[in-house]
Each structure stands twice: as C-alpha cells, then as structure tokens.
CSV table of C-alpha atoms in Angstrom, one decimal:
chain,number,residue,atom,x,y,z
A,986,MET,CA,-19.3,-3.9,-4.0
A,987,ASN,CA,-20.8,-0.4,-4.1
A,988,SER,CA,-20.6,-0.3,-0.3
A,989,VAL,CA,-16.8,0.3,-0.3
A,990,PHE,CA,-17.3,3.4,-2.4
A,991,LYS,CA,-20.0,4.7,0.0
A,992,ILE,CA,-17.6,4.1,2.9
A,993,LEU,CA,-14.9,6.0,1.1
A,994,THR,CA,-17.1,9.1,1.2
A,995,GLY,CA,-16.9,8.9,4.9
A,996,LEU,CA,-13.2,8.6,4.8
A,997,CYS,CA,-12.9,11.7,2.7
A,998,ALA,CA,-14.0,13.7,5.8
A,999,VAL,CA,-11.1,12.2,7.6
A,1000,MET,CA,-8.7,12.9,4.8
A,1001,THR,CA,-9.3,16.7,5.0
A,1002,ILE,CA,-8.1,17.1,8.6
A,1003,SER,CA,-4.6,18.1,9.8
A,1004,SER,CA,-3.6,14.8,11.3
A,1005,CYS,CA,-0.8,16.0,13.5
A,1006,SER,CA,-2.8,18.8,15.3
A,1007,LYS,CA,-6.5,17.8,15.2
A,1008,PHE,CA,-8.6,14.8,16.0
A,1009,LEU,CA,-11.5,13.4,14.1
A,1010,ASP,CA,-14.5,15.7,14.3
A,1011,VAL,CA,-17.2,13.1,14.5
A,1012,ASN,CA,-20.5,13.8,12.8
A,1013,LYS,CA,-23.5,12.7,15.0
A,1014,ASN,CA,-25.8,11.8,12.0
A,1015,PRO,CA,-26.7,8.2,12.7
A,1016,ASN,CA,-27.2,7.5,9.0
A,1017,ALA,CA,-23.8,8.9,7.9
A,1018,PRO,CA,-20.8,6.5,7.5
A,1019,VAL,CA,-18.6,8.0,10.2
A,1020,ASN,CA,-16.4,6.6,13.0
A,1021,GLU,CA,-19.1,6.0,15.7
A,1022,ASN,CA,-21.4,3.8,13.6
A,1023,LEU,CA,-19.1,2.0,11.1
A,1024,PRO,CA,-18.1,-1.5,12.0
A,1025,LEU,CA,-14.5,-2.6,11.5
A,1026,SER,CA,-15.6,-4.6,8.4
A,1027,ALA,CA,-16.5,-1.3,6.8
A,1028,LYS,CA,-13.5,0.8,8.0
A,1029,LEU,CA,-10.8,-1.7,7.0
A,1030,PRO,CA,-11.5,-1.7,3.2
A,1031,ALA,CA,-11.8,2.1,3.2
A,1032,ALA,CA,-8.4,2.5,4.9
A,1033,LEU,CA,-6.7,-0.1,2.6
A,1034,VAL,CA,-8.1,1.7,-0.5
A,1035,SER,CA,-6.9,5.0,0.8
A,1036,SER,CA,-3.4,3.5,1.3
A,1037,VAL,CA,-3.2,2.1,-2.2
A,1038,ASN,CA,-4.7,5.2,-3.8
A,1039,GLN,CA,-1.9,7.3,-2.4
A,1040,GLU,CA,0.8,4.7,-3.3
A,1041,ALA,CA,-0.4,4.0,-6.9
A,1042,GLY,CA,-1.4,7.6,-7.6
A,1043,GLN,CA,0.2,10.5,-5.9
A,1044,LEU,CA,3.4,8.8,-4.9
A,1045,ASN,CA,3.8,6.8,-8.0
A,1046,GLN,CA,3.4,9.9,-10.2
A,1047,LEU,CA,6.0,11.9,-8.3
A,1048,GLY,CA,8.5,9.1,-8.3
A,1049,ALA,CA,7.9,8.3,-11.9
A,1050,PHE,CA,9.2,11.7,-12.8
A,1051,TRP,CA,12.2,11.7,-10.4
A,1052,ALA,CA,13.1,8.1,-11.1
A,1053,GLY,CA,13.6,8.7,-14.8
A,1054,TYR,CA,10.5,7.0,-16.2
A,1055,TRP,CA,8.2,9.9,-17.3
A,1056,GLY,CA,8.4,13.1,-19.1
A,1057,THR,CA,5.9,15.2,-21.2
A,1058,THR,CA,5.3,15.9,-24.8
A,1059,SER,CA,6.0,19.3,-26.4
A,1060,GLU,CA,2.3,20.1,-26.1
A,1061,GLY,CA,2.6,19.4,-22.4
A,1062,VAL,CA,5.8,21.4,-21.9
A,1063,ASN,CA,4.1,23.5,-19.2
A,1064,LEU,CA,2.6,20.6,-17.3
A,1065,PHE,CA,4.1,19.3,-14.0
A,1066,PHE,CA,6.3,22.3,-13.8
A,1067,LYS,CA,7.1,22.1,-10.1
A,1068,GLU,CA,8.2,18.4,-10.5
A,1069,LYS,CA,10.4,19.2,-13.4
A,1070,ASN,CA,12.3,22.1,-11.7
A,1071,TYR,CA,12.3,20.6,-8.2
A,1072,ASP,CA,10.3,23.5,-6.8
A,1073,GLY,CA,10.1,22.5,-3.1
A,1074,PRO,CA,8.0,25.6,-2.0
A,1075,ALA,CA,5.5,25.0,-4.7
A,1076,ILE,CA,5.2,21.3,-3.9
A,1077,ARG,CA,4.6,22.0,-0.2
A,1078,HIS,CA,2.0,24.8,-1.0
A,1079,GLN,CA,-1.2,24.4,0.9
A,1080,ARG,CA,-3.5,25.0,-2.1
A,1081,ASP,CA,-1.6,23.9,-5.2
A,1082,GLY,CA,1.0,21.6,-3.8
A,1083,ILE,CA,1.2,17.8,-3.4
A,1084,PRO,CA,-0.3,16.8,0.0
A,1085,VAL,CA,1.8,13.7,0.7
A,1086,TRP,CA,2.2,14.5,4.4
A,1087,GLU,CA,-1.5,15.5,4.9
A,1088,ASN,CA,-2.9,12.4,3.1
A,1089,ALA,CA,-0.6,10.0,4.8
A,1090,TYR,CA,-1.2,11.3,8.3
A,1091,ALA,CA,-5.0,11.3,7.7
A,1092,THR,CA,-4.8,7.6,6.6
A,1093,LEU,CA,-2.6,6.9,9.6
A,1094,LEU,CA,-5.3,8.4,11.8
A,1095,TYR,CA,-7.9,6.2,10.2
A,1096,TYR,CA,-5.9,3.1,11.0
A,1097,GLN,CA,-5.5,4.5,14.6
A,1098,LEU,CA,-9.3,4.6,14.9
A,1099,ILE,CA,-9.4,1.0,13.6
A,1100,ARG,CA,-6.8,-0.1,16.2
A,1101,GLU,CA,-8.7,1.6,19.1
A,1102,GLN,CA,-12.0,0.0,18.1
A,1103,ALA,CA,-10.4,-3.4,17.5
A,1104,VAL,CA,-9.0,-3.3,21.1
A,1105,LYS,CA,-12.4,-2.6,22.5
A,1106,GLU,CA,-13.9,-5.4,20.5
A,1107,ASN,CA,-11.1,-7.9,21.0
A,1108,ALA,CA,-10.6,-8.0,17.3
A,1109,LEU,CA,-6.9,-8.7,17.3
A,1110,PHE,CA,-6.7,-9.4,13.5
A,1111,TYR,CA,-7.9,-5.9,12.7
A,1112,ALA,CA,-5.6,-4.3,15.2
A,1113,GLY,CA,-2.6,-6.2,13.7
A,1114,VAL,CA,-3.5,-5.2,10.1
A,1115,ALA,CA,-3.8,-1.6,11.2
A,1116,LYS,CA,-0.4,-1.7,12.9
A,1117,ILE,CA,1.3,-3.2,9.8
A,1118,MET,CA,-0.2,-0.6,7.6
A,1119,GLN,CA,0.7,2.2,10.0
A,1120,GLY,CA,4.3,0.9,9.8
A,1121,TRP,CA,4.1,1.1,6.0
A,1122,HIS,CA,3.0,4.7,6.0
A,1123,PHE,CA,5.5,5.9,8.7
A,1124,LEU,CA,8.3,4.3,6.7
A,1125,ARG,CA,7.2,5.9,3.5
A,1126,LEU,CA,6.9,9.3,5.2
A,1127,VAL,CA,10.5,9.1,6.5
A,1128,ASP,CA,11.6,8.2,2.9
A,1129,VAL,CA,10.0,11.5,1.8
A,1130,TYR,CA,10.4,13.9,4.7
A,1131,ASN,CA,13.0,12.4,7.1
A,1132,ASN,CA,12.3,13.4,10.7
A,1133,LEU,CA,8.6,13.4,11.8
A,1134,PRO,CA,6.2,12.9,14.7
A,1135,PHE,CA,5.7,9.2,15.7
A,1136,ASP,CA,5.1,8.7,19.5
A,1137,ASP,CA,3.1,12.0,19.8
A,1138,ALA,CA,1.3,11.6,16.5
A,1139,LEU,CA,-2.4,10.6,16.1
A,1140,GLN,CA,-3.3,11.7,19.7
A,1141,GLY,CA,-5.3,14.8,18.9
A,1142,THR,CA,-5.5,17.3,21.8
A,1143,VAL,CA,-3.2,15.2,24.0
A,1144,HIS,CA,-0.3,16.4,21.8
A,1145,PRO,CA,-1.6,19.3,19.7
A,1146,ARG,CA,2.0,20.1,18.6
A,1147,PRO,CA,3.5,16.6,18.4
A,1148,ARG,CA,7.3,16.2,18.9
A,1149,TYR,CA,9.4,15.2,15.9
A,1150,GLU,CA,11.7,12.2,16.1
A,1151,ASP,CA,14.8,11.4,14.2
A,1152,GLY,CA,14.1,9.5,10.9
A,1153,LYS,CA,16.3,6.6,11.9
A,1154,ALA,CA,14.4,6.2,15.2
A,1155,VAL,CA,11.0,6.3,13.4
A,1156,TYR,CA,12.3,3.6,11.0
A,1157,ALA,CA,13.2,1.3,14.0
A,1158,LYS,CA,9.8,2.0,15.7
A,1159,SER,CA,7.9,1.4,12.5
A,1160,VAL,CA,9.7,-2.0,12.1
A,1161,ASP,CA,8.7,-2.8,15.7
A,1162,LEU,CA,5.1,-1.8,15.0
A,1163,ILE,CA,5.0,-4.1,12.1
A,1164,THR,CA,6.4,-6.9,14.2
A,1165,ALA,CA,3.7,-6.3,16.8
A,1166,GLY,CA,1.1,-6.3,14.0
A,1167,ILE,CA,2.3,-9.6,12.6
A,1168,ASN,CA,2.0,-11.1,16.1
A,1169,ASP,CA,-1.5,-9.8,16.5
A,1170,VAL,CA,-2.7,-11.2,13.2
A,1171,LYS,CA,-1.2,-14.6,14.0
A,1172,ASN,CA,-2.7,-14.6,17.6
A,1173,ALA,CA,-6.2,-13.5,16.7
A,1174,LEU,CA,-8.9,-15.9,17.9
A,1175,PRO,CA,-10.1,-18.3,15.2
A,1176,GLY,CA,-13.1,-16.9,13.4
A,1177,THR,CA,-12.4,-13.2,14.3
A,1178,GLU,CA,-10.2,-12.5,11.3
A,1179,ALA,CA,-11.4,-10.3,8.4
A,1180,LYS,CA,-12.9,-11.9,5.4
A,1181,THR,CA,-14.0,-10.2,2.2
A,1182,ASP,CA,-13.6,-6.8,3.9
A,1183,ASP,CA,-9.9,-7.5,3.7
A,1184,VAL,CA,-9.5,-6.3,0.2
A,1185,LEU,CA,-5.8,-6.9,0.3
A,1186,PHE,CA,-5.4,-10.6,1.4
A,1187,ASN,CA,-9.0,-11.8,2.1
A,1188,GLY,CA,-8.2,-12.5,5.7
A,1189,SER,CA,-5.1,-14.7,5.2
A,1190,ARG,CA,-2.9,-14.6,8.3
A,1191,VAL,CA,0.0,-16.1,6.4
A,1192,SER,CA,-0.2,-13.5,3.6
A,1193,TRP,CA,-0.3,-10.6,6.1
A,1194,ALA,CA,2.7,-12.0,8.0
A,1195,ARG,CA,4.6,-12.4,4.7
A,1196,PHE,CA,3.7,-8.9,3.7
A,1197,GLY,CA,4.8,-7.5,7.0
A,1198,ASN,CA,8.1,-9.3,6.8
A,1199,THR,CA,8.6,-8.0,3.3
A,1200,ILE,CA,7.9,-4.4,4.4
A,1201,LYS,CA,10.5,-4.9,7.1
A,1202,LEU,CA,13.0,-6.4,4.6
A,1203,ARG,CA,12.5,-3.3,2.4
A,1204,ALA,CA,13.3,-1.1,5.4
A,1205,LEU,CA,16.4,-3.0,6.2
A,1206,VAL,CA,17.6,-3.0,2.6
A,1207,ARG,CA,17.0,0.7,2.4
A,1208,GLN,CA,19.4,1.3,5.2
A,1209,SER,CA,22.1,-1.0,3.8
A,1210,GLU,CA,24.4,1.9,3.1
A,1211,ALA,CA,23.9,3.6,6.4
A,1212,GLY,CA,26.3,1.5,8.5
A,1213,ASP,CA,24.3,-0.2,11.2
A,1214,ALA,CA,25.0,-3.8,10.4
A,1215,ALA,CA,24.3,-5.1,13.9
A,1216,TYR,CA,20.8,-3.8,13.8
A,1217,ILE,CA,20.1,-5.3,10.4
A,1218,THR,CA,21.5,-8.7,11.5
A,1219,ALA,CA,19.3,-8.6,14.6
A,1220,GLU,CA,16.2,-7.8,12.7
A,1221,MET,CA,16.8,-10.4,10.0
A,1222,ALA,CA,17.1,-12.9,12.8
A,1223,LYS,CA,13.7,-11.9,14.1
A,1224,ILE,CA,12.2,-12.4,10.6
A,1225,ALA,CA,13.8,-15.8,10.3
A,1226,ALA,CA,12.5,-16.8,13.8
A,1227,GLU,CA,9.0,-15.7,13.0
A,1228,GLY,CA,9.1,-18.2,10.1
A,1229,SER,CA,6.4,-17.0,7.6
A,1230,GLY,CA,8.9,-15.8,5.0
A,1231,PHE,CA,8.2,-13.1,2.4
A,1232,LEU,CA,5.9,-12.5,-0.5
A,1233,GLY,CA,6.8,-14.9,-3.2
A,1234,ALA,CA,6.0,-15.8,-6.8
A,1235,GLY,CA,2.4,-14.9,-7.6
A,1236,GLU,CA,1.8,-13.2,-4.3
A,1237,HIS,CA,1.1,-9.5,-5.1
A,1238,ALA,CA,-0.1,-7.1,-2.4
A,1239,ASP,CA,-2.8,-5.5,-4.5
A,1240,VAL,CA,-6.2,-4.1,-3.7
A,1241,ASN,CA,-9.5,-4.5,-5.5
A,1242,PRO,CA,-12.5,-3.2,-3.5
A,1243,GLY,CA,-14.8,-4.1,-6.4
A,1244,TYR,CA,-14.0,-1.7,-9.1
A,1245,LEU,CA,-16.8,-1.1,-11.6
A,1246,VAL,CA,-16.9,0.2,-15.2
A,1247,SER,CA,-18.5,3.4,-14.0
A,1248,ALA,CA,-17.2,7.0,-13.7
A,1249,GLY,CA,-15.4,7.4,-10.4
A,1250,LYS,CA,-15.5,3.7,-9.6
A,1251,MET,CA,-12.9,2.3,-12.0
A,1252,ASN,CA,-9.3,1.6,-11.0
A,1253,PRO,CA,-8.0,5.1,-10.3
A,1254,PHE,CA,-4.7,4.6,-12.1
A,1255,TRP,CA,-6.6,3.6,-15.2
A,1256,GLU,CA,-9.0,6.5,-15.0
A,1257,THR,CA,-6.4,9.1,-14.2
A,1258,TYR,CA,-3.6,8.0,-16.7
A,1259,TYR,CA,-5.4,6.1,-19.4
A,1260,ARG,CA,-9.0,6.4,-20.4
A,1261,ASN,CA,-12.3,7.6,-18.9
A,1262,VAL,CA,-15.5,5.4,-18.8
A,1263,GLN,CA,-16.4,6.5,-22.3
A,1264,GLY,CA,-13.0,5.3,-23.6
A,1265,ALA,CA,-11.6,8.7,-24.3
A,1266,ALA,CA,-8.0,9.3,-23.7
A,1267,THR,CA,-7.2,11.3,-20.6
A,1268,GLY,CA,-5.0,14.4,-20.7
A,1269,ASN,CA,-2.2,12.3,-19.0
A,1270,LEU,CA,-2.3,9.7,-21.7
A,1271,LEU,CA,-2.0,12.4,-24.3
A,1272,ASP,CA,0.9,14.2,-22.8
A,1273,LEU,CA,2.8,11.8,-20.5
A,1274,ARG,CA,5.5,9.9,-22.3
A,1275,PRO,CA,8.4,7.6,-21.4
A,1276,THR,CA,11.8,9.3,-21.2
A,1277,GLN,CA,14.2,8.4,-24.0
A,1278,TYR,CA,16.4,7.1,-21.3
A,1279,ALA,CA,13.8,4.5,-20.2
A,1280,VAL,CA,13.2,3.5,-23.8
A,1281,ASP,CA,16.9,3.0,-24.4
A,1282,GLN,CA,17.3,0.9,-21.2
A,1283,TYR,CA,14.8,-1.6,-22.4
A,1284,ALA,CA,15.9,-1.5,-26.1
A,1285,SER,CA,19.6,-2.0,-25.2
A,1286,ARG,CA,18.6,-5.3,-23.5
A,1287,ASN,CA,16.2,-6.4,-26.2
A,1288,ASP,CA,13.7,-6.3,-23.4
A,1289,PRO,CA,10.3,-7.9,-24.4
A,1290,ARG,CA,8.5,-5.6,-21.9
A,1291,LEU,CA,9.2,-2.6,-24.1
A,1292,PRO,CA,6.4,-3.5,-26.7
A,1293,GLN,CA,4.0,-4.2,-23.9
A,1294,LEU,CA,4.6,-0.8,-22.3
A,1295,TYR,CA,4.6,1.6,-25.2
A,1296,VAL,CA,3.2,2.1,-28.7
A,1297,ALA,CA,5.7,1.6,-31.5
A,1298,LEU,CA,6.3,4.3,-34.1
A,1299,GLY,CA,7.7,3.2,-37.4
A,1300,GLY,CA,9.0,0.0,-35.9
A,1301,GLY,CA,10.8,1.7,-33.0
A,1302,TYR,CA,10.1,3.6,-29.9
A,1303,LYS,CA,10.6,7.3,-29.2
A,1304,GLY,CA,10.7,8.9,-25.8
A,1305,VAL,CA,11.1,12.5,-24.5
A,1306,LEU,CA,13.6,14.4,-22.4
A,1307,PHE,CA,12.5,15.0,-18.8
A,1308,GLY,CA,12.2,18.7,-18.0
A,1309,ASN,CA,12.9,19.8,-21.6
A,1310,PRO,CA,11.7,23.4,-21.5
A,1311,ASN,CA,11.6,23.6,-25.3
A,1312,ALA,CA,8.6,22.6,-27.4
A,1313,GLU,CA,10.4,20.7,-30.1
A,1314,GLU,CA,8.5,19.0,-32.9
A,1315,GLN,CA,10.3,15.7,-32.4
A,1316,TYR,CA,8.8,15.4,-29.0
A,1317,ASN,CA,5.2,16.2,-30.1
A,1318,ARG,CA,2.4,13.7,-29.2
A,1319,ALA,CA,2.4,12.4,-32.8
A,1320,ASN,CA,6.1,11.7,-32.8
A,1321,THR,CA,6.5,10.0,-29.5
A,1322,SER,CA,5.4,6.6,-28.1
A,1323,ALA,CA,2.3,6.7,-25.9
A,1324,PHE,CA,1.6,4.2,-23.1
A,1325,LYS,CA,0.0,1.0,-24.3
A,1326,GLY,CA,-3.3,-0.4,-23.1
A,1327,PRO,CA,-6.0,-2.7,-24.5
A,1328,VAL,CA,-7.1,-0.1,-27.1
A,1329,GLU,CA,-3.6,-0.1,-28.6
A,1330,ASN,CA,-2.9,-3.8,-28.0
A,1331,GLY,CA,-5.7,-5.6,-29.9
A,1332,ASN,CA,-8.0,-5.6,-26.8
A,1333,GLN,CA,-5.3,-7.4,-24.8
A,1334,PRO,CA,-3.9,-6.0,-21.6
A,1335,GLY,CA,-0.9,-3.8,-21.7
A,1336,ALA,CA,2.0,-3.9,-19.2
A,1337,VAL,CA,0.4,-1.6,-16.7
A,1338,PHE,CA,-2.9,-0.7,-18.2
A,1339,LYS,CA,-4.9,-3.9,-18.2
A,1340,SER,CA,-8.6,-3.2,-17.6
A,1341,GLN,CA,-10.9,-0.7,-15.9
A,1342,VAL,CA,-11.3,-3.0,-13.0
A,1343,GLN,CA,-7.7,-4.2,-12.5
A,1344,ALA,CA,-6.4,-4.5,-9.0
A,1345,ALA,CA,-4.3,-1.5,-7.7
A,1346,MET,CA,-0.8,-2.4,-6.8
A,1347,LEU,CA,0.7,-1.8,-3.4
A,1348,MET,CA,3.7,-4.1,-3.6
A,1349,GLY,CA,4.4,-6.6,-6.4
A,1350,SER,CA,5.8,-10.1,-6.0
A,1351,PHE,CA,8.7,-9.0,-8.2
A,1352,GLU,CA,9.7,-6.2,-5.8
A,1353,SER,CA,9.7,-8.7,-2.9
A,1354,LEU,CA,11.9,-11.1,-4.9
A,1355,PHE,CA,14.4,-8.4,-5.8
A,1356,LEU,CA,14.6,-7.4,-2.2
A,1357,GLN,CA,15.2,-11.0,-1.3
A,1358,ALA,CA,17.8,-11.3,-4.0
A,1359,GLU,CA,19.7,-8.3,-2.6
A,1360,ALA,CA,19.4,-9.6,0.9
A,1361,ALA,CA,20.8,-13.0,-0.2
A,1362,GLN,CA,23.7,-11.3,-2.1
A,1363,ARG,CA,24.6,-9.3,1.0
A,1364,GLY,CA,24.6,-12.6,3.1
A,1365,TRP,CA,21.5,-11.8,5.1
A,1366,LEU,CA,19.5,-14.9,4.0
A,1367,GLN,CA,21.3,-18.1,4.8
A,1368,GLY,CA,21.0,-20.8,2.2
A,1369,ALA,CA,19.2,-18.5,-0.4
A,1370,SER,CA,20.5,-18.1,-3.9
A,1371,ALA,CA,20.7,-14.5,-5.0
A,1372,GLN,CA,20.8,-15.6,-8.6
A,1373,LEU,CA,17.7,-17.7,-8.4
A,1374,LEU,CA,15.7,-15.0,-6.6
A,1375,TYR,CA,16.9,-12.4,-9.2
A,1376,GLU,CA,15.8,-14.6,-12.0
A,1377,GLU,CA,12.4,-15.4,-10.4
A,1378,ALA,CA,11.9,-11.7,-9.9
A,1379,ILE,CA,12.4,-11.0,-13.6
A,1380,ARG,CA,10.0,-13.9,-14.5
A,1381,GLU,CA,7.4,-12.4,-12.2
A,1382,SER,CA,7.8,-9.0,-13.8
A,1383,PHE,CA,7.4,-10.6,-17.3
A,1384,LYS,CA,4.2,-12.3,-16.1
A,1385,TYR,CA,2.8,-9.1,-14.6
A,1386,MET,CA,3.5,-7.1,-17.7
A,1387,GLY,CA,2.0,-9.8,-20.0
A,1388,VAL,CA,5.3,-11.1,-21.5
A,1389,ASN,CA,5.5,-14.7,-22.7
A,1390,GLY,CA,7.6,-16.6,-20.2
A,1391,SER,CA,9.3,-18.5,-23.0
A,1392,LEU,CA,11.2,-15.4,-23.8
A,1393,PHE,CA,13.0,-15.3,-20.5
A,1394,SER,CA,15.9,-17.7,-21.3
A,1395,ALA,CA,17.1,-15.7,-24.3
A,1396,TYR,CA,16.7,-12.4,-22.4
A,1397,ASN,CA,18.5,-13.7,-19.3
A,1398,SER,CA,21.4,-15.0,-21.3
A,1399,GLN,CA,22.5,-11.6,-22.4
A,1400,PRO,CA,25.7,-10.2,-20.7
A,1401,ALA,CA,23.7,-7.0,-19.7
A,1402,VAL,CA,21.1,-9.2,-17.9
A,1403,ASP,CA,22.8,-12.4,-16.7
A,1404,PHE,CA,23.5,-12.3,-13.0
A,1405,ALA,CA,26.6,-14.5,-13.1
A,1406,GLN,CA,28.3,-12.1,-15.6
A,1407,ALA,CA,27.7,-9.0,-13.5
A,1408,ALA,CA,30.7,-7.3,-12.1
A,1409,ASN,CA,28.6,-5.5,-9.5
A,1410,LYS,CA,25.7,-7.8,-8.6
A,1411,ILE,CA,23.9,-5.3,-6.3
A,1412,ALA,CA,23.8,-2.9,-9.2
A,1413,ARG,CA,22.6,-5.6,-11.5
A,1414,ILE,CA,19.7,-6.3,-9.1
A,1415,ALA,CA,18.9,-2.6,-8.9
A,1416,GLU,CA,18.9,-2.2,-12.7
A,1417,GLN,CA,16.4,-5.0,-13.1
A,1418,LYS,CA,14.3,-3.7,-10.2
A,1419,TRP,CA,14.1,-0.3,-11.9
A,1420,LEU,CA,12.9,-1.9,-15.1
A,1421,ALA,CA,10.3,-3.9,-13.2
A,1422,LEU,CA,8.9,-0.9,-11.2
A,1423,ASN,CA,8.3,1.4,-14.2
A,1424,SER,CA,4.9,3.2,-13.7
A,1425,ILE,CA,4.0,0.7,-10.9
A,1426,SER,CA,5.9,2.1,-8.0
A,1427,GLY,CA,7.7,5.2,-9.1
A,1428,ILE,CA,8.2,6.3,-5.5
A,1429,GLU,CA,10.1,3.1,-4.7
A,1430,ALA,CA,12.3,3.5,-7.7
A,1431,TRP,CA,13.1,7.1,-6.7
A,1432,ALA,CA,14.1,5.9,-3.2
A,1433,GLU,CA,16.3,3.2,-4.6
A,1434,TYR,CA,18.0,5.7,-6.9
A,1435,ARG,CA,18.8,7.9,-3.9
A,1436,ARG,CA,20.2,4.9,-2.1
A,1437,LEU,CA,22.4,3.4,-4.8
A,1438,GLY,CA,22.6,5.9,-7.6
A,1439,VAL,CA,21.5,3.1,-10.0
A,1440,PRO,CA,20.7,3.3,-12.9
A,1441,ALA,CA,22.5,6.5,-14.2
A,1442,ILE,CA,19.3,8.5,-14.7
A,1443,PRO,CA,19.7,11.8,-16.5
A,1444,ASN,CA,18.8,14.9,-14.6
A,1445,SER,CA,15.9,17.2,-15.5
A,1446,LEU,CA,16.8,19.7,-18.2
A,1447,ASP,CA,15.0,22.2,-16.0
A,1448,ALA,CA,16.8,21.5,-12.8
A,1449,PRO,CA,17.8,24.6,-10.8
A,1450,ALA,CA,21.5,23.5,-11.2
A,1451,PRO,CA,23.2,20.8,-13.2
A,1452,ASP,CA,24.0,18.8,-10.1
A,1453,ALA,CA,20.8,19.5,-8.2
A,1454,ARG,CA,18.6,16.4,-7.6
A,1455,PRO,CA,15.5,16.0,-5.5
A,1456,LEU,CA,16.5,14.3,-2.2
A,1457,ARG,CA,13.2,14.8,-0.2
A,1458,LEU,CA,10.1,16.9,0.2
A,1459,MET,CA,9.9,20.0,2.4
A,1460,TYR,CA,7.6,20.1,5.4
A,1461,PRO,CA,4.2,21.3,4.1
A,1462,GLU,CA,2.7,24.7,4.8
A,1463,THR,CA,-0.1,23.1,6.8
A,1464,GLU,CA,2.5,21.6,9.2
A,1465,ARG,CA,4.5,24.9,9.3
A,1466,GLN,CA,1.3,26.7,10.4
A,1467,SER,CA,0.1,24.2,13.0
A,1468,ASN,CA,3.4,22.8,14.3
A,1469,GLY,CA,5.9,25.3,13.0
A,1470,GLU,CA,8.2,25.3,16.1
A,1471,GLU,CA,8.8,21.6,15.9
A,1472,ALA,CA,9.3,21.6,12.2
A,1473,ALA,CA,11.8,24.4,12.5
A,1474,LYS,CA,13.9,22.4,15.0
A,1475,GLN,CA,14.6,19.9,12.2
A,1476,GLY,CA,17.0,22.3,10.4
A,1477,SER,CA,17.1,22.6,6.6
A,1478,ASP,CA,14.5,20.7,4.7
A,1479,ASN,CA,15.8,22.0,1.3
A,1480,ILE,CA,14.6,19.7,-1.4
A,1481,THR,CA,18.0,19.4,-3.2
A,1482,THR,CA,20.5,19.6,-0.3
A,1483,ALA,CA,19.0,17.9,2.8
A,1484,PRO,CA,18.9,14.1,2.3
A,1485,VAL,CA,16.9,11.7,4.5
A,1486,TRP,CA,18.9,9.7,7.1
A,1487,TRP,CA,19.6,6.6,5.1
A,1488,ASP,CA,20.7,8.5,1.9
A,1489,LYS,CA,24.5,8.2,2.2
C-alpha cells in the first residue's frame, strides 16, 4: 500500500509543469519513479489519486463556499477572503491563487502519458480508463473556465501555444472521448485489465462503463437549459444502445489507494478539514462552519442528516453567515455548530468524517441516482420512474451519511420532501441533490446552482455588489504568461459577469 504514496512523489513532478505549454521533463535516474520506468500498474493509481484529490479537496472547498454550505467563525473572519468577495484576480494569482487550471491540466497530461504507453503495450483497458478520466477533467474545466484548449492540448512542443475551443465544442468532444474510453475498456483482451492498481473500480469493466455513462449523463443534464434537445436525444440513445446503464445503489466512484493512520498518508479530506494523526483539530475544523442557511434547510425538513453532519448546541444547531465581515460574538467558535466526526459522535462515523482511512469520493451513487431522476422527469429515460429514482437517491444519501434507513418513510412523507406533492419536480430533485452533496461535492453543487438557481442560496455579505455572483474562474496568470494571445481571444473572463456556455 505504501507504493502508491511513493508513486505520488513522482507525480508531483508532473503536477508542477505548465501543461498547455510544456511537456514532461523526464528525469533519467533509473531508480526514480518517473515516466520512462514506471509500469502502467504504477501510473494508474497515481493518476486516479490525483483526480480525486483535486475533486474532494480544492474543488470541493471552493464549491462548498459558493454553493452555500460553508462559512467561517468570527475568529476566522479574515480567512478565505478571496472566496468570500469573489476576487477573481486573487484566485488566478500565480503564487497565492487557486491553481485549478494548472492542477487539472497536469493530471490530464499524466493520463495522456498513460494512453500513449497503453497503446504501445496493447493495454486497451488502461487506455480506456485514461480517456474516461480525461473526459471527466475536460468537462470540469469547462464548468469552471468555459473555453479552453482541447485538440491542441497535451502535445508539448507540437503546439506550444494551444488553440482554445468553444466550451460547448469541448463538452461534445469530451463526451465522445468518454464513449471511446468505454469501448476500449469493454474491448480489452481478457486478462489485460487492471486489477488492484485500479483503485477506483478494481478492474471492473462494467463499473467503468457505468461510470462513463454517468459522467456523460451529468454533461447532458448540465446543458438541459441550453437549448440543444436534438444533441441530448442522440447522446441518450447512444447510452441506451451501449447498455451498461449508470451507477446505481451502493455503487460509489470512490478511491482508496491504501490510506494509513500516518501523517501525510491519511484520507486528505480528513487530514485537511478534521484532525491530524495525533487527533488534534485542524484549523479548518476550528473555523469552518455550516451556513445558517444550510442548517435551516435541513431543520425545516426535520432532516435526520442534520445531527450526523454537525454538533448540536443546547439542543439546536447554529450556523454562520457566509462572507460576514463582522466578528460578532454569536458566530464565535464556541457559539456555532462544528462539523461532526467520530470524536464528537461517540466514536461512530459522522456524515462526511468517518475515519482516517475512508475512501475519497469522486462521485456518489446518490448523485448518479439524482441525475437519473432528473433525466427520467425530462422524458430522457424511457420506462424509468423519476419518483422511484429520487427516493432511492435520498436513501443512498441517508446510508452514506450514516442515517438509519427506517427514518426514510417519515421524512419522505413531508410536503417539502414528497416528490408527488412537488409543484416543480425538477426543483425538488435539485433541492435534495443539494442536501446530499453537502461537503462531498461542493463544486457540483455550485454548478447546479448556476444551472437552475436552486436552492435560493443567500449571497456573500462581502460580495462586490448585492447581485454579483461567481459564475466562473478567470484564466490563471500562468496561462496568460505562456499562452496569453489565445486566452485574450476568449473575451471577458470576469468572474461575476462572464458565464460559462451552459449557464443560461
């Protein structure tokens, strides 16, 4: 199990490069874990861990603020300042910013190296997995930046200044790439598939096909408001013809490379946001808090996930106001509900903090089921019941967050939850998806809010204007320096005024 962490040291060298303008500078040391002497079975887990680390860490954190889940205590009033006031230039800053672009393209390059080696070795399974994961990252980059390099990307000196493509075109090409990846995985020669080195699905062809289809379904649902019904219909037909279906109950896309109860080797989400190896609270656990809006959304529905997520104070729960610039006593650490983990839960797992070695979530079964519920409600899944899929998604969220399944019936019978009683059923699905994604996929919740405006999340109290909301990230300084002419051609990338293509 320690081998994965050694491999990740090699990946760190890849992660420091500018992926759009440079190629891998290969070290010739025959004992170092670099491209030329690592087998595919070593590269794949490193790449998958890199993917989930960005999703569950960097992207989840950013989205958790902008999707209305997280705020800070009064003691932490000066923390996460650029997130609170939507400071695009600070976020894209080369030194102190949030390197979403750089990290994603570096990981994309690593998958490209896997693809190229897999072709040479006739290892079609590895090539297919790499294509599916590249599709994942390209789609996520469009969600955050809109237009970006696709065809010219990842080719080093062949295209040192890669051409940008329209976000909608990149979406379509990413979906096609995932389709090709599914075909490769399914057509790989028997015995050549990955085994334990596949830290996502342990070499299961069916699981990879279902995961690929679910990523594609997410991409199609995301553009539901963008007006291209013919494209969506055609792509849904391809998914149906492929036949593997989607991730279902109990089928999480989560990664565990062999986490250990050791500093730097525990689940990164736990170690960053909960407690260190000695059990001491991290700074994030001390100063991150649920927003009062999030607390109220659970409380108004008598939601049994609430006591699994947060620590009660005097029999109730107290959140904070996102972006509150004032250090008010009522929002101090001692007066607000902290996140709950085993230490606060009688040594039992909390909703999102379960153990030092818990798997890191890439996509939960509950998200897949909510996607299917919306697709069914829109008439995209013939013969599927939107209500049954919706209810199964809530059950899966309950199960993941450690809620007794016997509580579902009473919860579901409430007018604010029951699918049949909802006047706007798409909004009802979005509300429950938001409740299920809390602190698990903040970036997905933020994307869904931009798409539908549901739920009615309060704005940051430190927003630059009352109606200013974050719609995207600005192209980073590293890209402006290395490929500035192409970046400039894309027009405004203002964080609060230039939405991505599907945001209508």
